[in-house]
mmCIF file of C-alpha atoms in Angstrom:
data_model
loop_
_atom_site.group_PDB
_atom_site.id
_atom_site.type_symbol
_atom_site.label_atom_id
_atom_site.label_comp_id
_atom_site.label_asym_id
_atom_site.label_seq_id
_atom_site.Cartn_x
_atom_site.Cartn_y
_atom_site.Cartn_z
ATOM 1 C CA UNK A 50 183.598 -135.769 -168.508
ATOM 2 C CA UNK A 51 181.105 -133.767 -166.844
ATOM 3 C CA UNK A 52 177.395 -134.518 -168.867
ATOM 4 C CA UNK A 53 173.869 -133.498 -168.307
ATOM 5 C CA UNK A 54 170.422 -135.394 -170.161
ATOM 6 C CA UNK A 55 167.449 -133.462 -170.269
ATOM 7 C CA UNK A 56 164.648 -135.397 -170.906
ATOM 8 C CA UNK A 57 161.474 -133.290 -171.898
ATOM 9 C CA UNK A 58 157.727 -133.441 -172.105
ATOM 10 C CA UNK A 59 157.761 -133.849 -176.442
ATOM 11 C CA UNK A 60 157.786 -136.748 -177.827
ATOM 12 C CA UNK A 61 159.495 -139.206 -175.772
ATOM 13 C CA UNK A 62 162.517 -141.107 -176.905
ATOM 14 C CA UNK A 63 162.718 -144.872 -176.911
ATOM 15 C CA UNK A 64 164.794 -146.719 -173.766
ATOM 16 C CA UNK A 65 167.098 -148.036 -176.295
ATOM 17 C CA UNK A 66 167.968 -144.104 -177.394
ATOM 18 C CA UNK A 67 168.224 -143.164 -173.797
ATOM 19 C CA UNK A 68 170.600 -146.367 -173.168
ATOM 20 C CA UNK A 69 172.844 -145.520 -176.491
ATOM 21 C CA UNK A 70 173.461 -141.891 -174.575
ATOM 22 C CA UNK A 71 173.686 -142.553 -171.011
ATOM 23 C CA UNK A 72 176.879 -143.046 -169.258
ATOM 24 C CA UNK A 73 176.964 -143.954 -165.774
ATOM 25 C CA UNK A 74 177.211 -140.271 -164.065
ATOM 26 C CA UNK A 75 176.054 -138.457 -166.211
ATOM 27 C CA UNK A 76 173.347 -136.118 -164.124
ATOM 28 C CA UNK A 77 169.592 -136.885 -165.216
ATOM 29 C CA UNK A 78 167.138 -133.793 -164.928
ATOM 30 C CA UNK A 79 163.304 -134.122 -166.018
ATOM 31 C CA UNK A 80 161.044 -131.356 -166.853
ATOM 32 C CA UNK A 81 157.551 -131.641 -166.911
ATOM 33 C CA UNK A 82 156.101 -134.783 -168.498
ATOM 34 C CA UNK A 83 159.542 -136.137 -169.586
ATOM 35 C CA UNK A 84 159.018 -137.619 -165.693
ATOM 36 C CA UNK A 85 156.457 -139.512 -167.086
ATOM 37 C CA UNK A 86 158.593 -141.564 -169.376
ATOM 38 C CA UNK A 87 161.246 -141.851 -166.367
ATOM 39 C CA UNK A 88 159.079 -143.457 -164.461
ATOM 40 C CA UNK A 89 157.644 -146.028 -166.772
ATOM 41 C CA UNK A 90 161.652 -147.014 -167.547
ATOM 42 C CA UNK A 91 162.088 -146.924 -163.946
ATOM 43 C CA UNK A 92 164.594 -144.210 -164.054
ATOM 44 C CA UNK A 93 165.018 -141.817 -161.089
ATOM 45 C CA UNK A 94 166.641 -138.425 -162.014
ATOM 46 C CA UNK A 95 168.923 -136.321 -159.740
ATOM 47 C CA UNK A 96 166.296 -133.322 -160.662
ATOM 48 C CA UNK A 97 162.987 -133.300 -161.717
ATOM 49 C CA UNK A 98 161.438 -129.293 -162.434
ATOM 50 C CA UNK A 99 158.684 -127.932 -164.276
ATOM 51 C CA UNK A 100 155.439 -126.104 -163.384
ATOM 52 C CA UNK A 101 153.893 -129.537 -163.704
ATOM 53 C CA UNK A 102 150.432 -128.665 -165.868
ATOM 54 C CA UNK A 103 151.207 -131.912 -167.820
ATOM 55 C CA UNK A 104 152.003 -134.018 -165.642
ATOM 56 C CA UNK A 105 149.550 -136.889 -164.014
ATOM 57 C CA UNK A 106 149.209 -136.432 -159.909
ATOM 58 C CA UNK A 107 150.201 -140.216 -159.096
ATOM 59 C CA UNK A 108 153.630 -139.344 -161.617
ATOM 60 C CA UNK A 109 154.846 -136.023 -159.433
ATOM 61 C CA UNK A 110 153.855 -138.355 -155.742
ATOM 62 C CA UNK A 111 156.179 -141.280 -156.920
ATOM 63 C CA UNK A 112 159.311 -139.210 -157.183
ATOM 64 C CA UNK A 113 159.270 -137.253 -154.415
ATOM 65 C CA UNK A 114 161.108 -138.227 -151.902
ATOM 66 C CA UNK A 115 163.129 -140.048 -154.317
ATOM 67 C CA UNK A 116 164.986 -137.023 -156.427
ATOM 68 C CA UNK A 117 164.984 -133.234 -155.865
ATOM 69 C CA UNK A 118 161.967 -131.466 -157.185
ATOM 70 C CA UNK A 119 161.522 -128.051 -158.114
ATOM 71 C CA UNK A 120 158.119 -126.279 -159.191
ATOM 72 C CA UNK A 121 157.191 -123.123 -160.855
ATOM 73 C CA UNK A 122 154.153 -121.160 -161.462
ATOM 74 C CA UNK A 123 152.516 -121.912 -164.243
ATOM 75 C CA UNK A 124 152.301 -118.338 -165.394
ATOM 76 C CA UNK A 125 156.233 -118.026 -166.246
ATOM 77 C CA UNK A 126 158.597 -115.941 -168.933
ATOM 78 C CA UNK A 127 160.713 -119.295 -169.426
ATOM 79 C CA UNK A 128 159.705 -122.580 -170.788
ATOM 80 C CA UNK A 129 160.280 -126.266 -168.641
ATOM 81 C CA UNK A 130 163.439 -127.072 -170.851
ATOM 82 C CA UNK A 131 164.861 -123.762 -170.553
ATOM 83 C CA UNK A 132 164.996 -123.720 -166.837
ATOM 84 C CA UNK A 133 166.529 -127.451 -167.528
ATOM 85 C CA UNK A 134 169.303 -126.351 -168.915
ATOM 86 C CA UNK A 135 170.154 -123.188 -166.670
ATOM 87 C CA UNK A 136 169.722 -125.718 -163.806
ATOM 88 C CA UNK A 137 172.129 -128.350 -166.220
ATOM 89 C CA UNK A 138 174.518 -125.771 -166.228
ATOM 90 C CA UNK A 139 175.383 -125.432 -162.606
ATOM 91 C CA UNK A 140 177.277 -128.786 -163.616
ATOM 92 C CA UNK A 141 179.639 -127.518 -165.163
ATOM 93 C CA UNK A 142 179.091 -130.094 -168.200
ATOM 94 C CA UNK A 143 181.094 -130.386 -171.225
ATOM 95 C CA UNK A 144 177.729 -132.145 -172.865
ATOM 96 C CA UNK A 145 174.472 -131.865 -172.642
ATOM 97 C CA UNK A 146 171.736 -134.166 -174.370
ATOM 98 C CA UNK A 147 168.075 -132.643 -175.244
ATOM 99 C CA UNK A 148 165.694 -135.495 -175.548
ATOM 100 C CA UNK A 149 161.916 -135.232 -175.822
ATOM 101 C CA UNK A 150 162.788 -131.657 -176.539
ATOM 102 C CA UNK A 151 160.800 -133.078 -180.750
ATOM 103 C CA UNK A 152 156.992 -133.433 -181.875
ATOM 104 C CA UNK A 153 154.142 -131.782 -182.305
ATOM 105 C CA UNK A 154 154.528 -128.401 -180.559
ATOM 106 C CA UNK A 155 156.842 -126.789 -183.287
ATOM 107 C CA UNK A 156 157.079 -123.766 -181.094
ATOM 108 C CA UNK A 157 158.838 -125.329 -178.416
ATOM 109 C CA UNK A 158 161.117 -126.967 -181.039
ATOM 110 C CA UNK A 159 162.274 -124.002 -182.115
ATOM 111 C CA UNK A 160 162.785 -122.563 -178.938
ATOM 112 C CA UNK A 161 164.958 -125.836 -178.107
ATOM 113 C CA UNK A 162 167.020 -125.086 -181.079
ATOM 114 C CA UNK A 163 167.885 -121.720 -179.620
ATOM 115 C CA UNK A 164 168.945 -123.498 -176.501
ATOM 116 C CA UNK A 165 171.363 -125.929 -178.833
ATOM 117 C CA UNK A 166 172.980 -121.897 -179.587
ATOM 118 C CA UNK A 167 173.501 -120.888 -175.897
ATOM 119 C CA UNK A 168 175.233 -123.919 -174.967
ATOM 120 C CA UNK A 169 177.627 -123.595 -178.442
ATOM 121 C CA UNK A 170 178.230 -120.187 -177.256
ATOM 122 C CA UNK A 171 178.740 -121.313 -173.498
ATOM 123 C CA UNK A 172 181.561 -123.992 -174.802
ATOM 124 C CA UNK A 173 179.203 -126.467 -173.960
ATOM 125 C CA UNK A 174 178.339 -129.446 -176.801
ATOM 126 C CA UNK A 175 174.971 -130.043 -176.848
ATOM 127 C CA UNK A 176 172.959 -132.550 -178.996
ATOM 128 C CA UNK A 177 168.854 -132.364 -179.612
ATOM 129 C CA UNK A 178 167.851 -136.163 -180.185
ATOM 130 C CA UNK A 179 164.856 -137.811 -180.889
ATOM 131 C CA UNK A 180 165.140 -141.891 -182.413
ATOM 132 C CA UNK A 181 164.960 -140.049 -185.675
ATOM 133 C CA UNK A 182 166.967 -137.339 -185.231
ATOM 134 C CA UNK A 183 170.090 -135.959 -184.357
ATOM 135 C CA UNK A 184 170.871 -131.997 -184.293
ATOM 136 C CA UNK A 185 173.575 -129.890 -183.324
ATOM 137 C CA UNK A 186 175.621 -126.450 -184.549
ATOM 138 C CA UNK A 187 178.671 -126.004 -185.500
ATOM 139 C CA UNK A 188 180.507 -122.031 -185.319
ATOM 140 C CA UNK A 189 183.965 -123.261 -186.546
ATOM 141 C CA UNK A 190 185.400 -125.734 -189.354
ATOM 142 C CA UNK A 191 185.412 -129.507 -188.349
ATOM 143 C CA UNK A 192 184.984 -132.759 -189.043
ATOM 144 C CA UNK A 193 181.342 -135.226 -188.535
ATOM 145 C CA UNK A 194 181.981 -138.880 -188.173
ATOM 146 C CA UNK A 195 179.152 -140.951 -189.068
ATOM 147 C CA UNK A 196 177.572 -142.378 -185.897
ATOM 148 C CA UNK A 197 173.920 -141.565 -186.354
ATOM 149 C CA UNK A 198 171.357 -141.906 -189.049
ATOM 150 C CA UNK A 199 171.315 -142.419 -192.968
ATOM 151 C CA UNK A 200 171.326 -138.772 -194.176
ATOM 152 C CA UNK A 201 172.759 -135.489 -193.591
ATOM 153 C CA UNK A 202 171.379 -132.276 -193.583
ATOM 154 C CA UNK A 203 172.661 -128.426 -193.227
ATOM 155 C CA UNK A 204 171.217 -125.093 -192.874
ATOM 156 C CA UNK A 205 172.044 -121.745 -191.188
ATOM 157 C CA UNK A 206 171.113 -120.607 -187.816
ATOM 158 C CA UNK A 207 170.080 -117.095 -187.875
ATOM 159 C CA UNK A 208 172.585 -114.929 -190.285
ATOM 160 C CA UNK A 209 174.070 -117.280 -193.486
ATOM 161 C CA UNK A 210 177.282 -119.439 -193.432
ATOM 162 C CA UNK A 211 179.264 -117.967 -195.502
ATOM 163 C CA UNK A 212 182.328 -120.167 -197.774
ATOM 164 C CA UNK A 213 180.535 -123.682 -196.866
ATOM 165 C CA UNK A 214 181.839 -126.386 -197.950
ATOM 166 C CA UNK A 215 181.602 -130.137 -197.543
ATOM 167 C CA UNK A 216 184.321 -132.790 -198.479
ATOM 168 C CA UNK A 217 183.532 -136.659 -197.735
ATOM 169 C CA UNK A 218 179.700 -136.171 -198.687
ATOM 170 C CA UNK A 219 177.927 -137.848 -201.900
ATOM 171 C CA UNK A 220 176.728 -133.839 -202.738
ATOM 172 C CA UNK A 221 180.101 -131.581 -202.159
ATOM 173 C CA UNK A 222 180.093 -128.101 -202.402
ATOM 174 C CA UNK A 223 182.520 -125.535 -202.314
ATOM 175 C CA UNK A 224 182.339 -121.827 -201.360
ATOM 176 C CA UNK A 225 178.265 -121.835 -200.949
ATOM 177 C CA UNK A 226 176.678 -119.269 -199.090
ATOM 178 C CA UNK A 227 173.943 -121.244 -196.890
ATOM 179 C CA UNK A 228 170.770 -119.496 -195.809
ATOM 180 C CA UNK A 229 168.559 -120.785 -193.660
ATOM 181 C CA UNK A 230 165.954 -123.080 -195.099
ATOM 182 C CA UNK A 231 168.018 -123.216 -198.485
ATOM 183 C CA UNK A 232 166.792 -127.084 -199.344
ATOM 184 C CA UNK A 233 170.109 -127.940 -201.485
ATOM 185 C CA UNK A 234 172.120 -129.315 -198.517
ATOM 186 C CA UNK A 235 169.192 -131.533 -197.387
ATOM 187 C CA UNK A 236 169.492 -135.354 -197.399
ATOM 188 C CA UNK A 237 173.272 -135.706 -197.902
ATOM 189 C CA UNK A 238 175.015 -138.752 -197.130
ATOM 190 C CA UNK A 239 178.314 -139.930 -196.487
ATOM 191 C CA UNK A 240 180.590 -141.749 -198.603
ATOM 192 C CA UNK A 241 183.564 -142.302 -196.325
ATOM 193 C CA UNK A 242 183.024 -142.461 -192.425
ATOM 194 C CA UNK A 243 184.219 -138.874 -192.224
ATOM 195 C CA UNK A 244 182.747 -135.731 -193.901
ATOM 196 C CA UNK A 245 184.892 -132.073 -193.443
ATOM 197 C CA UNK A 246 183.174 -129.294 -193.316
ATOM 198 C CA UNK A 247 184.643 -125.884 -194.027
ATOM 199 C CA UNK A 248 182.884 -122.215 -193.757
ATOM 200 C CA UNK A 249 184.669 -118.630 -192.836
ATOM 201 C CA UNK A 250 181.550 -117.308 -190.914
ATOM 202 C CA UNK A 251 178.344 -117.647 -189.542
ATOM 203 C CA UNK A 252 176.467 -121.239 -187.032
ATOM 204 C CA UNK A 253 176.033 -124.124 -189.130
ATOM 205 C CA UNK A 254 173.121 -126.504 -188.252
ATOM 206 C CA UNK A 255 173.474 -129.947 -188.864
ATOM 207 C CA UNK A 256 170.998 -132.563 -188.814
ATOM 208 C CA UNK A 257 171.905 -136.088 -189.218
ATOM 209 C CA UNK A 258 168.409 -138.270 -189.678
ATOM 210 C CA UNK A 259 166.967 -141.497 -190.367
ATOM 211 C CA UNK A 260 163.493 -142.676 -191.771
#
């Protein structure tokens, strides 16, 4: 299986997150200041890109000559993780992983999220993580299997998901028309090791978290 990490300049995730994810293969890029937490874990990636404004001198010097490097002007119509996953796409993957793509710029989270779309829509199953936080979407019916977190969380991605409903969870519903921020499907949980999920239309978010 063909799989891509991204590691950004947000907040960075822990080694052990990075070592619960990474399979041997899978094709490493950095962007930006997510080199910064590759180097400190001693972590070379097969790409490192960004226009490099956050980044400390002595960081970009120790990887080149070590990876492939590729740097924009700062003055750009695309963001570092964006042109991370164009670039993760000339892969081929059937995965990709978004980490450090979290924290305290909420417009770049938001603009990550719209990345999680374009891979659904590209066939592509991608996963935002932080050590907190797991995110994806969902455009068809299917079935979660609890392998992250404590709780379980749903909203709509642009237009509403229409007929929702949830078997498996403490909270069901049936037939619910989710809008986005509609705070009645936050902090779920599971109650068997599977949960089913069920809607005719629309692209389901679905967070699973942990304190």
């Amino acid at each position: 299986m063909n799989r891509v990490i991204i590691i950004s300049g947000g907040m960075h995730p822990s080694l052990a997150l990075f070592n619960s994810i990474y399979v041997k293969g899978d094709f490493i890029i950095g962007a930006d200041s997510g080199a910064e937490f590759l180097k400190r874990e001693h972590i070379t990636p097969d790409l490192l890109l960004g226009d490099f404004d956050s980044i400390r001198k002595e960081t970009l010097l120790y990887f080149r000559g070590k990876t492939k490097i590729l740097e924009y002007e700062a003055v750009k119509d695309f963001t570092d993780t964006e042109a991370a996953y164009y670039e993760a796409l000339k892969q081929n993957p059937e995965e990709i992983y978004f980490l450090g793509c979290t924290g305290s710029r909420l417009d770049h989270f938001i603009g990550n999220l719209s990345l999680l779309e374009k891979a659904q829509k590209a066939g592509i199953r991608g996963y935002l993580m932080d050590d907190h936080n797991k995110i994806f979407f969902m455009d068809q019916p299917g079935i979660i299997s609890k392998d992250f977190g404590s709780y379980i969380s749903f909203q709509a991605f642009r237009e509403p998901v229409r007929n929702f409903s949830l078997l498996g969870a403490r909270y069901p519903l049936t037939g619910y028309e989710l809008q986005l921020g509609d705070p009645r499907t936050i902090s779920n949980e599971f109650v068997e090791e599977e949960i089913s999920i069920f809607f005719e239309s629309g692209t389901l978010m679905v967070f699973m978290t942990k304190d």
